[in-house]
Amino acid sequence: MQKNNQNRNKMLMFYQKDKTFFQLVIIAVIVFAAVAFMKPEKFLTSENMLSMLAQFPQFGIMTFSVMLAMLLGGIDLSVVAIANLSSITAAFIMTGSWGQGKSGTVVILAGVAAAALTGAAAGWINGVVVYHFRVPAMLATIGTAQVFQGISIAVTQGKAISGLPGAYSEIGRLDMGGVLPIPFLVFAICVLALSFLLNRTTFGSNIYMLGTNRKAAEYSGLKVRAYTLKVFILGGILAAVGGLVMMSRTNSAKADYGDAYTLQCVMIAILGGVDAEGGAGKVRGVAVAVLIVQFIASAINMFPALNTYTKTLIWGLTLIVVMIWRMFSGASHRNR
Amino acid sequence: MKIINKALHKGEFYLALIIIIFCFFVQMRSGQFLTGNNLVDLCVSMIVPSIFCMGMLPVVITGGIDVSFTALASLSIYVGIDILLRTGYEGSVLAAFLLVAALSLILAASNGFFIAVLDLPPLIVTLGTMSVFQGLLLGILNASSQNVLPKGMSDFGMSSLFCVTNKELDITSAMPYSIFILIGVTAGTWFILKHTMLGRGIYASGGNKNAAVRMGFKVKKIKFFVYCYMGVLAGVAAVIRICMARYNPPGNMIGMEMNVIAAVVLGGASLNGGKGTILGTLLGMGLITIMENSLLLLGIPGYWQTLFTGIIIVAGTSVTSYRAAGTRKITAGREGVRHAEE
């Protein structure tokens, strides 16, 4: 009897420690069950499971980029533009005359490296505009998004770049042992690396401190400038990784791919428990939120009568409902 | 001397200076800037975004933001035209204005409710309502292009105040009557902001919310009002735009919000609230419009347009925000000294 009680207390403490996460897991299970109940013959197939595992990594990884900016109390509306610019850079390297006669692996690695560098540079520009020029993150990233997309349009003349090396597009289609698509592995690595960085290192806890109270962080000797720049650079690299995954799946790169992802990423981050005012939000919460959104998206795709804009409507409604729910459940920053 | 000194300390002065220098540059390069038809074209392309700006300015002064207004206006104009076409209304354009403004007001009230009453963050709320409006328009209503407008609207679109012909290139530009609506809206917004208690409240609630509440301003009502005002003006601007285009491609306005917000910030309004002027906002919109329209005159290909507008916006907002941050620091420093002396 005594032991039973203790166990229950332990569980309760565990639950209290990360309420948002457990609520999200419960929602994910409910959504999964509801969709499976509606369309079992389509949803509960191994093909559908595999294709879902390959679909969410691209916007899931971009969501982490948005999340990082939101942890500092800002927002990043330029992720999709960075992702496209990076993948266009990679596509130029992979299809250009430079790679002729070189081995496929070298060309692909060079392309990936160039994309990561582009992402880092774009993130750095965001950081400079936000920190040095004091432009509010929202306005700064709307502007830089225009600049990055502008560069993409100008260099591609608005056309898609295709003809990537066959080995690269294989990445988007290959499964590890028929179970795990490579995009999913990339996503999993991002989740593990990012949660280690944010939860187990000084760098991570300082980001949370900076987001919670900037003044206090400044007075306690934190190098705000370096942290802001690093967070945006990291966000830029994550956006580039998202872009690379997207490019492997579409087998091409274009200036306006994934337009709808901007809003979707913000929505997922909020759903995942990230506070729009900064300083709160866990990687695991966001990861579960990505899953929930993928379940809903797959469900919508099963009804051919609904067009893509219905999805937009549902994301918008979800965003508002989630915010009201967070407000009443008291998880919001300002209510604490 | 005093006047010059005062002007030198205002952001508007520098903005006007940049516009004049840029116009001079375009005139030197192309020789086509200071032609009658180009100037009329500039005025025409300023009408709609400037009305949007007049709605956005009070929102920004209260420390808020609205990115949903273009989607909102697209939805209400589509529904409005649809109602007029179905009822076979043949009367004047006034009915269209009133109907669309009323529809916009209803939609904008939802923004106001979430932001003012529930106190949710404005950017995220309006990002959400933006996609709800867009989803309703293009998803649920499955809107397709409306190629025939009600008679009143197409008449209004075709009528013009005067026409200017460029003999060299044989292009004629017409000045529409809607320029008067812009003038009226600007005057109205100026009056509200400068000469009413409501206007004082808008500035006060953006400057320091707690102080405004203590002073007896009904901050919630004020915030609710500014989002509704934004919505109604967006609806009015949408009617003008569709009348001028003479057909309605649904959702075509979505994306314009970016230049509008940028213009307001370029004009010296702070996204943190409490600051912003009508003159500055108009100059900001003027700069963006002139730059966009002149790229063609300068012979820059269309592919580069997004990049150039982006650079102008980032550079412009960087300069204004940097200057604002600088003055904030100075006053904060003074306050600190005063504090220490006490």
XYZ file of C-alpha atoms in Angstrom, chain A residues 36-252:
217
model
C -6.851 5.570 -37.410
C -10.496 5.113 -36.439
C -11.736 7.296 -39.323
C -9.691 5.723 -42.105
C -8.094 2.520 -40.808
C -7.699 1.009 -44.259
C -5.594 3.949 -45.443
C -3.933 5.201 -42.287
C -2.872 1.985 -40.561
C -0.762 0.667 -43.413
C 2.999 0.293 -43.335
C 3.324 2.388 -46.516
C 1.491 5.254 -44.888
C 3.624 5.001 -41.753
C 6.797 5.027 -43.848
C 5.683 7.956 -45.955
C 4.726 9.910 -42.822
C 8.183 9.253 -41.372
C 9.676 10.712 -44.538
C 7.308 13.704 -44.751
C 7.658 15.542 -41.469
C 11.467 15.880 -41.150
C 11.684 18.822 -43.577
C 9.284 21.106 -41.727
C 10.158 19.517 -38.384
C 13.786 20.585 -38.674
C 12.756 24.071 -39.817
C 10.510 24.289 -36.744
C 13.553 23.898 -34.495
C 15.075 26.871 -36.250
C 11.979 28.949 -35.444
C 12.007 27.571 -31.904
C 15.578 28.753 -31.281
C 14.686 32.310 -32.275
C 11.549 32.146 -30.107
C 13.562 31.010 -27.076
C 15.299 34.389 -27.214
C 11.916 36.107 -27.303
C 12.091 36.762 -31.035
C 10.775 34.904 -34.022
C 12.236 33.798 -37.331
C 10.032 34.227 -40.387
C 12.921 33.740 -42.800
C 13.508 29.994 -42.243
C 11.873 28.879 -45.461
C 13.740 31.522 -47.461
C 17.029 30.393 -45.889
C 16.173 26.748 -46.592
C 15.500 27.501 -50.265
C 18.580 29.699 -50.687
C 20.767 26.988 -49.131
C 19.341 24.196 -51.227
C 19.717 26.324 -54.370
C 23.378 26.865 -53.474
C 23.807 23.130 -52.988
C 22.007 22.427 -56.258
C 24.301 24.820 -58.140
C 27.380 23.077 -56.723
C 25.997 19.609 -57.430
C 24.880 20.322 -60.992
C 27.620 22.811 -61.963
C 30.611 22.227 -64.212
C 32.805 22.185 -61.121
C 31.729 18.666 -60.224
C 32.402 17.146 -63.629
C 34.764 14.198 -63.405
C 34.792 14.195 -59.603
C 33.355 11.335 -57.585
C 29.700 11.583 -56.590
C 30.392 11.553 -52.856
C 32.771 14.513 -53.068
C 30.280 16.550 -55.093
C 27.433 15.789 -52.715
C 29.518 16.549 -49.633
C 30.664 19.824 -51.184
C 27.049 20.718 -51.922
C 25.948 19.926 -48.379
C 28.828 21.918 -46.921
C 28.026 24.888 -49.160
C 24.377 24.741 -48.066
C 25.353 24.681 -44.390
C 27.684 27.644 -44.932
C 24.966 29.573 -46.748
C 22.542 28.836 -43.914
C 25.086 29.958 -41.320
C 25.795 33.166 -43.241
C 22.093 33.923 -43.588
C 21.581 33.275 -39.873
C 24.494 35.548 -39.086
C 22.904 38.338 -41.138
C 19.659 37.859 -39.176
C 21.602 38.028 -35.932
C 23.419 41.200 -36.950
C 20.216 42.957 -37.994
C 18.463 41.905 -34.784
C 21.280 42.555 -32.331
C 23.370 45.346 -33.818
C 20.688 47.314 -35.614
C 18.046 46.622 -32.919
C 15.369 45.781 -35.467
C 12.593 43.707 -33.830
C 13.163 40.072 -34.852
C 9.791 39.826 -36.567
C 10.399 42.783 -38.878
C 14.063 41.929 -39.397
C 13.332 38.388 -40.525
C 10.407 39.423 -42.755
C 12.874 41.764 -44.469
C 15.755 39.311 -44.697
C 13.333 36.647 -45.940
C 12.594 38.996 -48.828
C 16.320 39.488 -49.413
C 17.136 35.762 -49.323
C 14.222 34.893 -51.564
C 15.201 37.789 -53.814
C 18.701 36.338 -54.214
C 17.196 32.918 -54.937
C 14.866 34.345 -57.592
C 17.610 36.467 -59.155
C 20.137 33.637 -59.515
C 17.632 31.032 -60.713
C 15.477 33.497 -62.692
C 12.534 31.961 -60.869
C 13.006 28.496 -62.362
C 13.547 25.194 -60.578
C 16.996 23.609 -60.654
C 16.795 19.900 -61.322
C 19.178 17.213 -62.554
C 20.747 16.576 -59.159
C 23.130 13.610 -58.879
C 21.139 10.384 -58.714
C 22.847 9.363 -55.500
C 21.511 12.477 -53.757
C 17.863 11.996 -54.624
C 18.240 8.387 -53.498
C 18.746 9.793 -49.985
C 15.192 11.086 -49.976
C 13.820 7.718 -51.020
C 16.128 5.242 -49.282
C 15.014 3.419 -46.160
C 17.424 2.066 -43.618
C 16.610 -1.640 -43.652
C 13.178 -0.853 -45.002
C 12.145 0.703 -41.683
C 13.642 4.143 -41.236
C 13.733 6.690 -44.055
C 16.949 8.732 -44.081
C 15.119 12.072 -43.670
C 13.742 10.671 -40.417
C 17.249 9.720 -39.269
C 18.402 13.288 -39.966
C 15.450 14.574 -37.938
C 16.238 12.202 -35.058
C 19.876 13.321 -35.022
C 18.752 16.972 -34.923
C 16.385 16.239 -32.019
C 19.064 14.426 -30.006
C 21.793 16.977 -30.706
C 19.550 19.944 -29.985
C 18.096 18.545 -26.765
C 21.614 17.738 -25.572
C 22.721 21.258 -26.428
C 19.753 22.971 -24.782
C 19.293 20.754 -21.722
C 22.755 19.545 -20.815
C 25.171 22.356 -21.652
C 25.855 25.791 -20.189
C 25.252 27.226 -23.631
C 21.706 25.867 -23.537
C 20.823 27.041 -20.047
C 22.245 30.459 -20.858
C 19.924 30.681 -23.874
C 16.953 30.053 -21.583
C 18.255 32.634 -19.127
C 18.745 35.186 -21.878
C 15.220 34.571 -23.135
C 13.644 34.800 -19.683
C 15.297 37.989 -18.568
C 17.656 39.742 -20.895
C 18.633 42.466 -18.450
C 19.475 39.974 -15.719
C 21.501 37.902 -18.167
C 23.390 40.994 -19.264
C 24.181 42.042 -15.712
C 25.349 38.567 -14.793
C 28.048 38.917 -17.409
C 26.518 36.924 -20.243
C 27.823 37.923 -23.668
C 24.425 38.730 -25.156
C 25.868 39.643 -28.538
C 27.738 36.381 -28.993
C 24.732 34.354 -27.852
C 22.280 36.125 -30.139
C 24.557 35.657 -33.137
C 25.261 32.003 -32.287
C 21.578 31.189 -31.860
C 20.704 32.747 -35.213
C 23.654 31.037 -36.942
C 22.583 27.694 -35.492
C 19.029 28.425 -36.636
C 20.329 29.213 -40.126
C 22.209 25.908 -40.276
C 19.106 24.007 -39.138
C 17.055 25.771 -41.823
C 19.679 24.717 -44.373
C 19.432 21.095 -43.197
C 15.658 21.327 -43.598
C 16.210 22.712 -47.087
C 18.569 19.867 -47.980
C 16.011 17.289 -46.843
C 13.323 19.082 -48.843
C 15.592 19.114 -51.903
C 16.274 15.379 -51.619
C 12.540 14.722 -51.593
C 11.517 17.029 -54.437
C 14.696 16.221 -56.364
C 15.023 19.900 -57.260
